[in-house]
Structure formats: structure tokens, C-alpha cells
PDB file of C-alpha atoms and ligand atoms in Angstrom:
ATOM      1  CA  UNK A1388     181.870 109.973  74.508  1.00  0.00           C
ATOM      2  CA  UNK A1389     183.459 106.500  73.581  1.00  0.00           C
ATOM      3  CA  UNK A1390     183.530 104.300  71.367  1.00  0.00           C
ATOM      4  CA  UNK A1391     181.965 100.698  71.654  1.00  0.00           C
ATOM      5  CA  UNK A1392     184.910  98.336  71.170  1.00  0.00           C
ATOM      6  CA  UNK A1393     185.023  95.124  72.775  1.00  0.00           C
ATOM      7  CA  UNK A1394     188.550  94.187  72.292  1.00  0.00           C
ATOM      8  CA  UNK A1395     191.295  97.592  71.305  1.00  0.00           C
ATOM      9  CA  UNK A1396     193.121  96.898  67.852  1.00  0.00           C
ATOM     10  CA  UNK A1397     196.791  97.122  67.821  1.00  0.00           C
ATOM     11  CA  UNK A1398     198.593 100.362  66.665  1.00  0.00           C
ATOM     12  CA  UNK A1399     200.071  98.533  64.387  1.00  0.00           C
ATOM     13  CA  UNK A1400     200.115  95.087  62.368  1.00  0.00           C
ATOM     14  CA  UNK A1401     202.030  93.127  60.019  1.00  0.00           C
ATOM     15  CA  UNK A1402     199.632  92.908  56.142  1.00  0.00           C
ATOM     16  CA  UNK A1403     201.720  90.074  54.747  1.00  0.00           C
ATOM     17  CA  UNK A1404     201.047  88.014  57.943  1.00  0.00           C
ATOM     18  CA  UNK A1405     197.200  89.448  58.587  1.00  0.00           C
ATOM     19  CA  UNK A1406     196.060  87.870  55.058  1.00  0.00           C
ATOM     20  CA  UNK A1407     198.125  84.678  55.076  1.00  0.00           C
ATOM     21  CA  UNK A1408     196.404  84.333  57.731  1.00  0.00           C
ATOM     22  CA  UNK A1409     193.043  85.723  57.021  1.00  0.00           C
ATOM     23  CA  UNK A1410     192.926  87.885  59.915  1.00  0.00           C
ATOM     24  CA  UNK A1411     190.231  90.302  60.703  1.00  0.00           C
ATOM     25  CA  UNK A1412     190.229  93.790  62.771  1.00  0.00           C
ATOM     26  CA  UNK A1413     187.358  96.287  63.521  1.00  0.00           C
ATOM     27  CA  UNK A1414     186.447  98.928  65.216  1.00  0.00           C
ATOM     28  CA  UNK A1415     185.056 102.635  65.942  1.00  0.00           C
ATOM     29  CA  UNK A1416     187.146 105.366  66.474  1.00  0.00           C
ATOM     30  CA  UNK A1417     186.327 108.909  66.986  1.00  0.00           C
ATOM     31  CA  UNK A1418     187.240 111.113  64.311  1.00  0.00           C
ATOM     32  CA  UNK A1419     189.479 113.752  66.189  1.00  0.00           C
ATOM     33  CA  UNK A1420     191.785 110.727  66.776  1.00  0.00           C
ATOM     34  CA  UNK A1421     192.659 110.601  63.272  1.00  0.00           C
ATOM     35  CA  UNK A1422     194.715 113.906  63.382  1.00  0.00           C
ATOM     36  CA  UNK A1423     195.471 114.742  59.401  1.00  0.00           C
ATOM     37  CA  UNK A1424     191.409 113.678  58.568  1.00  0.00           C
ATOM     38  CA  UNK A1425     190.217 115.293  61.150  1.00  0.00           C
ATOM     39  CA  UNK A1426     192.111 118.911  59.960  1.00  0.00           C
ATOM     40  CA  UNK A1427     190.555 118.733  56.800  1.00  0.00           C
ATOM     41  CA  UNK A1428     186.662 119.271  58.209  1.00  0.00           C
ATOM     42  CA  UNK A1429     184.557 121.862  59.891  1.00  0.00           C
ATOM     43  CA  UNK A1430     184.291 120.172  62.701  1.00  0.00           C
ATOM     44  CA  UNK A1431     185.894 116.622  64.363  1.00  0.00           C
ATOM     45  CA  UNK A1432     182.740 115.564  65.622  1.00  0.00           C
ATOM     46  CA  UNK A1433     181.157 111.457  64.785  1.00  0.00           C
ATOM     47  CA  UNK A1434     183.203 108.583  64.585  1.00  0.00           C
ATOM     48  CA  UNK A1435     184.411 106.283  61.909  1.00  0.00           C
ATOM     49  CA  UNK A1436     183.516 102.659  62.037  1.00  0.00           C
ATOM     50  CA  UNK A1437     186.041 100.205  59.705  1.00  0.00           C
ATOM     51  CA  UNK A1438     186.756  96.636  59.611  1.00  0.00           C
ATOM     52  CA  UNK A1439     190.254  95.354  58.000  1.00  0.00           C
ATOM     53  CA  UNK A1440     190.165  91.599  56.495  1.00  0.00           C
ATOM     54  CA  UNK A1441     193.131  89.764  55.494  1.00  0.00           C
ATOM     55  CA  UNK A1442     192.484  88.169  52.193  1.00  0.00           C
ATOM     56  CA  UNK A1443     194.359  86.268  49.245  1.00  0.00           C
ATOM     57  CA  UNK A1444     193.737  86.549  45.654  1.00  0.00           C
ATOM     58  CA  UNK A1445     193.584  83.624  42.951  1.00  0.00           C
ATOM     59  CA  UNK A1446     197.378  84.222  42.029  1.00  0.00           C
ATOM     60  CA  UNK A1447     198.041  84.039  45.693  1.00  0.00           C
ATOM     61  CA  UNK A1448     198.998  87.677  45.959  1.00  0.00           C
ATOM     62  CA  UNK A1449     198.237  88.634  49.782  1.00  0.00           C
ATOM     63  CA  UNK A1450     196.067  91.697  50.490  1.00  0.00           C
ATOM     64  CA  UNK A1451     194.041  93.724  52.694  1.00  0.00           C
ATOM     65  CA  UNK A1452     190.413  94.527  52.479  1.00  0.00           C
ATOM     66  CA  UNK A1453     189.502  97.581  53.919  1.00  0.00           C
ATOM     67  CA  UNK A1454     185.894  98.756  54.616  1.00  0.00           C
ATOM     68  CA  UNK A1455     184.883 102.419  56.002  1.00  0.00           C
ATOM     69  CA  UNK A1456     181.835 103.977  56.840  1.00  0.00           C
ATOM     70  CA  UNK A1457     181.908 107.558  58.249  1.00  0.00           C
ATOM     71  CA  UNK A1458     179.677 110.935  57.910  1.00  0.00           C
ATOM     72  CA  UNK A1459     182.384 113.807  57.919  1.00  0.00           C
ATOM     73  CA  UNK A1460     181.131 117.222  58.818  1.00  0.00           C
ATOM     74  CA  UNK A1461     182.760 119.087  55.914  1.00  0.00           C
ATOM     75  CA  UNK A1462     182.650 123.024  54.881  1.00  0.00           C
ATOM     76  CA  UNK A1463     180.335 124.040  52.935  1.00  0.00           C
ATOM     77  CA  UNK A1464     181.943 126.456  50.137  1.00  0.00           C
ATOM     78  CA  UNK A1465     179.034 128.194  49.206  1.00  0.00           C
ATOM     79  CA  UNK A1466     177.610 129.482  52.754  1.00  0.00           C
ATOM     80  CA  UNK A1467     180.896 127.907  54.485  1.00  0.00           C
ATOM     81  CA  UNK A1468     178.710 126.301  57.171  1.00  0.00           C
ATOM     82  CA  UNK A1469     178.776 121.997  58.026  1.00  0.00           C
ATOM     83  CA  UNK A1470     177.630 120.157  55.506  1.00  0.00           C
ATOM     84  CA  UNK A1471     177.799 116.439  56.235  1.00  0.00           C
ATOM     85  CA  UNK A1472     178.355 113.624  53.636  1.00  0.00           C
ATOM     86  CA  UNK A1473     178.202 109.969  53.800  1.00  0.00           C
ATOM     87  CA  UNK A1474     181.702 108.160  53.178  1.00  0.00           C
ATOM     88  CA  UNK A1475     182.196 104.558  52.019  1.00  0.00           C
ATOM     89  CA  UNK A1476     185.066 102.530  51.699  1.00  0.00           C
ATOM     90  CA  UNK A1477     185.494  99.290  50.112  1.00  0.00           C
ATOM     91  CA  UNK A1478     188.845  98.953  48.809  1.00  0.00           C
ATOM     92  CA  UNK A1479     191.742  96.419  48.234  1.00  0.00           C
ATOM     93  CA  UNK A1480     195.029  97.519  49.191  1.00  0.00           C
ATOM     94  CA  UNK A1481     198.185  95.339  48.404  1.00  0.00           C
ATOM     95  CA  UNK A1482     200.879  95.573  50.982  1.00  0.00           C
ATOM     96  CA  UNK A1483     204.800  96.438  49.049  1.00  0.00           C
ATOM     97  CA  UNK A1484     207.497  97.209  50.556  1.00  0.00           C
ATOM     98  CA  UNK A1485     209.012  99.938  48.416  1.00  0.00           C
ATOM     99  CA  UNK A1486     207.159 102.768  46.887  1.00  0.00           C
ATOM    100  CA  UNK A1487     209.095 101.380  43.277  1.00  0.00           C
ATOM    101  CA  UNK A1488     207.058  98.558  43.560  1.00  0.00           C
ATOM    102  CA  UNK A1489     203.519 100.431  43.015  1.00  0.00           C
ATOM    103  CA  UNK A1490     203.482 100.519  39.415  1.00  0.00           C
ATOM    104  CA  UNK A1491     203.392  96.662  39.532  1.00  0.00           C
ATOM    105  CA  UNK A1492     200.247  96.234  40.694  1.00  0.00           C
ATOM    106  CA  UNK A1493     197.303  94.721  38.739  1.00  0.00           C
ATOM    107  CA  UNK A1494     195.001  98.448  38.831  1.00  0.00           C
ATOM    108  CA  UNK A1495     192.358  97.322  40.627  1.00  0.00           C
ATOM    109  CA  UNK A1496     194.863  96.892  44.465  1.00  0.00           C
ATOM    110  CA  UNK A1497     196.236 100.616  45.617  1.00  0.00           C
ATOM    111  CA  UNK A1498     199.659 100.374  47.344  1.00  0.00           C
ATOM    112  CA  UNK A1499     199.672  99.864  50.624  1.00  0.00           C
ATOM    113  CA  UNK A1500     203.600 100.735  51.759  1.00  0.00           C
ATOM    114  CA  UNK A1501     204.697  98.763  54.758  1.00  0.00           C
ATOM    115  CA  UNK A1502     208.432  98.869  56.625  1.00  0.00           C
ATOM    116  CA  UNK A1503     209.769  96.542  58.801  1.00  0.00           C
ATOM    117  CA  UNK A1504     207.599  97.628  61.669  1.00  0.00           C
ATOM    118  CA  UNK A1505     204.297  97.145  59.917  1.00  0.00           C
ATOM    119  CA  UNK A1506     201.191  99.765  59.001  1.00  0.00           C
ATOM    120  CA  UNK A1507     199.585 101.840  61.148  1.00  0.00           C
ATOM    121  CA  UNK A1508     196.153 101.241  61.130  1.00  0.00           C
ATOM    122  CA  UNK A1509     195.176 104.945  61.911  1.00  0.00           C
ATOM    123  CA  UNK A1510     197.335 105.689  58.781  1.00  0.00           C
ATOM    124  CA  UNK A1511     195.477 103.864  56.975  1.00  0.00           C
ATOM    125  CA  UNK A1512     192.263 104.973  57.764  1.00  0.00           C
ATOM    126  CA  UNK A1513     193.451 108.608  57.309  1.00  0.00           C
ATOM    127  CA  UNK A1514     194.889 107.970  53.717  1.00  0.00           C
ATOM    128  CA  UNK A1515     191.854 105.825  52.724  1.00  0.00           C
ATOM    129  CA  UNK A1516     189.206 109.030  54.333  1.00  0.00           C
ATOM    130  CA  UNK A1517     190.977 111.678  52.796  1.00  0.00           C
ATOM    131  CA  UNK A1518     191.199 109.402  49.751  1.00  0.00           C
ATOM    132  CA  UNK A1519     187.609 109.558  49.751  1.00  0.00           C
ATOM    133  CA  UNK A1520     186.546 113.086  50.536  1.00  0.00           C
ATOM    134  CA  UNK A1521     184.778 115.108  47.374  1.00  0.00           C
ATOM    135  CA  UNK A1522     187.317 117.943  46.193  1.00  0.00           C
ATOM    136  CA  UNK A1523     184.206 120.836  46.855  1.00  0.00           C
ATOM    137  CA  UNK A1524     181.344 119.889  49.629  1.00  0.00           C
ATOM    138  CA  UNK A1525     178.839 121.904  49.300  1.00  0.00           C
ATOM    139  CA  UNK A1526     174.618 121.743  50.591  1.00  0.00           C
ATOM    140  CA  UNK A1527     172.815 119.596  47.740  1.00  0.00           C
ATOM    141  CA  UNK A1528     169.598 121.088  49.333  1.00  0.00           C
ATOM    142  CA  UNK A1529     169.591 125.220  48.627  1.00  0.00           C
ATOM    143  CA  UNK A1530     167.081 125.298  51.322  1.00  0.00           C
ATOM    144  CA  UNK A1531     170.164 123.964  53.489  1.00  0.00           C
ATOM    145  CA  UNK A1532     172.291 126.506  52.459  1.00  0.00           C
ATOM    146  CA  UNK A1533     173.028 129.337  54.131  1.00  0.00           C
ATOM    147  CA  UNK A1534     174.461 131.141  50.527  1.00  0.00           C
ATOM    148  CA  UNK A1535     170.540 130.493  49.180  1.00  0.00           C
ATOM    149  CA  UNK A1536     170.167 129.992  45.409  1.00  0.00           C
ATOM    150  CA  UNK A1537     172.184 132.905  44.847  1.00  0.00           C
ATOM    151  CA  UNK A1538     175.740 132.519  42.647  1.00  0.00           C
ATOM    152  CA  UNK A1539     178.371 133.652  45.087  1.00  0.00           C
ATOM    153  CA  UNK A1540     179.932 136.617  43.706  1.00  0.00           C
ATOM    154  CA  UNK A1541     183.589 136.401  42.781  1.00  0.00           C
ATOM    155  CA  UNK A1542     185.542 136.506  45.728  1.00  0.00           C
ATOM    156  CA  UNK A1543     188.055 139.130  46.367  1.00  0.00           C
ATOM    157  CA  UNK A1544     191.161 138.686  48.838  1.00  0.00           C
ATOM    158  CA  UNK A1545     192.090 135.841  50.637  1.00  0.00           C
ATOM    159  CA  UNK A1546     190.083 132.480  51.433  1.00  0.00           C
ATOM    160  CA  UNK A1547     187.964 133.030  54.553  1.00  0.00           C
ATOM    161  CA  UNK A1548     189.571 131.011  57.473  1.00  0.00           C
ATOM    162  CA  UNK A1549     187.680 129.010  60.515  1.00  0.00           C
ATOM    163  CA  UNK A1550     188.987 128.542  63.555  1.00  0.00           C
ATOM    164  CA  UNK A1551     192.386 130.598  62.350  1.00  0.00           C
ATOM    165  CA  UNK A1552     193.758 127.579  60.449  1.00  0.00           C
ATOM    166  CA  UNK A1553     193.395 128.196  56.224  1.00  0.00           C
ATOM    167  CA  UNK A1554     190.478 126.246  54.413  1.00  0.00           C
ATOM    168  CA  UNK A1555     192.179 123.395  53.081  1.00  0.00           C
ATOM    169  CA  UNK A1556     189.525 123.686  50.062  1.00  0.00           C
ATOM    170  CA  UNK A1557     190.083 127.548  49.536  1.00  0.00           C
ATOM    171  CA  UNK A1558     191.789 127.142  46.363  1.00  0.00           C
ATOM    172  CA  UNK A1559     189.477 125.009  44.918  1.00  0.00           C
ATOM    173  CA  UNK A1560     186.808 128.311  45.289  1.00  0.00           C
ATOM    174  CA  UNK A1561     188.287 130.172  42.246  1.00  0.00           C
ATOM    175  CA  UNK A1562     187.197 127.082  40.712  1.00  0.00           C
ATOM    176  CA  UNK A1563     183.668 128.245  42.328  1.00  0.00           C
ATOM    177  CA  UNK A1564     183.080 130.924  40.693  1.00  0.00           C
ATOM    178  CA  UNK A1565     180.245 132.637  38.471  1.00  0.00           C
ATOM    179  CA  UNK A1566     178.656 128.939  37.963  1.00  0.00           C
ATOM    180  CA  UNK A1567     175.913 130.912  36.234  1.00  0.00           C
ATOM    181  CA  UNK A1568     177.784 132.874  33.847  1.00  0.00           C
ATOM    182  CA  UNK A1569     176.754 131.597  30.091  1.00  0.00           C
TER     183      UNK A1569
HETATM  184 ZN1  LIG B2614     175.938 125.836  52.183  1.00  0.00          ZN
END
């Protein structure tokens, strides 16, 4: 399966130059090529579709506009099984150069850290995904879910694991449980 992309992105690019000069990049990658977002789900499967603008703000500070659209095949932690969400991005990141300068930045720009050899744009798209994942997924729809109506009981022992790697969400399940309990 590939991706539609008429012209491949770089690897890499420079954010102060890509908004002074209002540059734009898109395109549609596969999940499982975005390694440390794709670990964090049930399954790698889909593709994420973003578009990077290079913008300037009234002050003249230079920034880039990210936008993301994905639908991530989490775990469920009720009945464990996929559960897939929607994921939307629209954010403004503000390149700096040292991590020292984050605190300088008006709230509504994150940080966007760049060295002499630019970003990575899969970085980015990783950080801004995993940014954006819910803490718990779980089925909205009970008839969806394999766990039923029923509270879980509380679980004993350690997290179940899929596919032998831990469930990056397992401590989160103490969290979990006896919802019902008044
Ligand atoms: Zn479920």
C-alpha cells in the first residue's frame, strides 16, 4: 500500500527559512513509518495526512503551522481490543534554538527546537501525534466493547501485554478501576 504523494518532502528543513519564506509541505505517510507513534497503538495500520505552512506573525516572529489528520487504532483498556479515534492537529509551533528559550514564548506557539541541521519532519509529526493521543482510549459505544457494560474488576498482577511489548497505557488502568464504586 502507498501513499499518494506527488512530489516526496525532504527529511528535513530549515523553520526559520520555510516561514520567511512562506513555504508549504504536505503529504501522507503511513503510520508504521513514524516509529515512536506507531509503538504506542494496537496496531500501525492507516496513514497520517499533514500539511506544514510557513507563516509570520504581526510582531514578525517566524513560525510553523502544522495541520494533522489521522485515525490511530488505539487499545482499548476496558476489553483491550482496537478502538480507533479521530486525531486533529492545528497547531503553531515557533522554531528556537535552545530548549532555554521555551519559556519565552507568547503561550499560544509550543517550542519547536531546531539545530543547525534543521527539524525532522517525521519528528515532528511524532511529537505533535503523541501530543495528541487521549491518556485512556477506550469504546464510547458498550455495544463496541468487548468488556460489555460491566465495571472491570480490579486487576491483579501485571498489565496484560500485546504482541510481547508492555501497554504503554497500563499504568494509567489502576486509574481504571471500580468506576462504579459510590
Ligand atoms: Zn473495548
Amino acid at each position: 500500500m502507498r501513499a499518494l504523494m506527488h512530489a516526496r518532502p525532504p527529511d528535513r528543513f530549515d523553520p526559520w527559512k520555510f516561514a520567511v519564506n512562506g513555504g508549504t509541505l504536505a503529504g501522507e505517510w503511513p503510520v508504521a513509518t513514524l516509529a515512536r507513534f506507531a509503538e504506542l497503538l494496537h496496531e500501525p495500520v492507516g496513514s497520517v495526512r499533514w500539511r506544514l505552512a510557513g507563516e509570520r506573525d504581526a510582531d514578525g516572529r517566524k513560525l510553523v503551522h502544522v495541520w494533522l489528520d489521522a485515525e490511530p487504532r488505539l487499545s482499548c483498556q476496558r476489553c483491550l481490543g482496537p478502538v480507533t479515534l479521530a486525531v486533529q492537529v492545528d497547531a503553531l509551533l515557533a522554531p528556537i534554538a535552545a530548549e532555554s528559550q521555551a519559556p519565552q514564548l507568547p503561550a499560544q506557539y509550543e517550542p519547536l527546537l531546531a539545530g543547525d541541521e534543521g527539524v525532522s519532519i517525521a519528528e515532528l509529526l511524532e511529537d505533535e501525534l503523541i501530543l495528541a493521543l487521549p491518556l485512556v482510549a477506550m469504546h464510547e459505544d458498550e455495544r463496541e466493547c468487548a468488556a460489555g457494560g460491566y465495571a472491570l474488576p480490579p486487576t491483579a498482577g501485571p498489565a496484560p501485554v500485546a504482541d510481547g511489548k508492555p501497554n504503554p497505557f497500563a499504568a494509567l488502568s489502576t486509574l481504571l478501576k471500580n468506576p462504579k464504586d459510590a
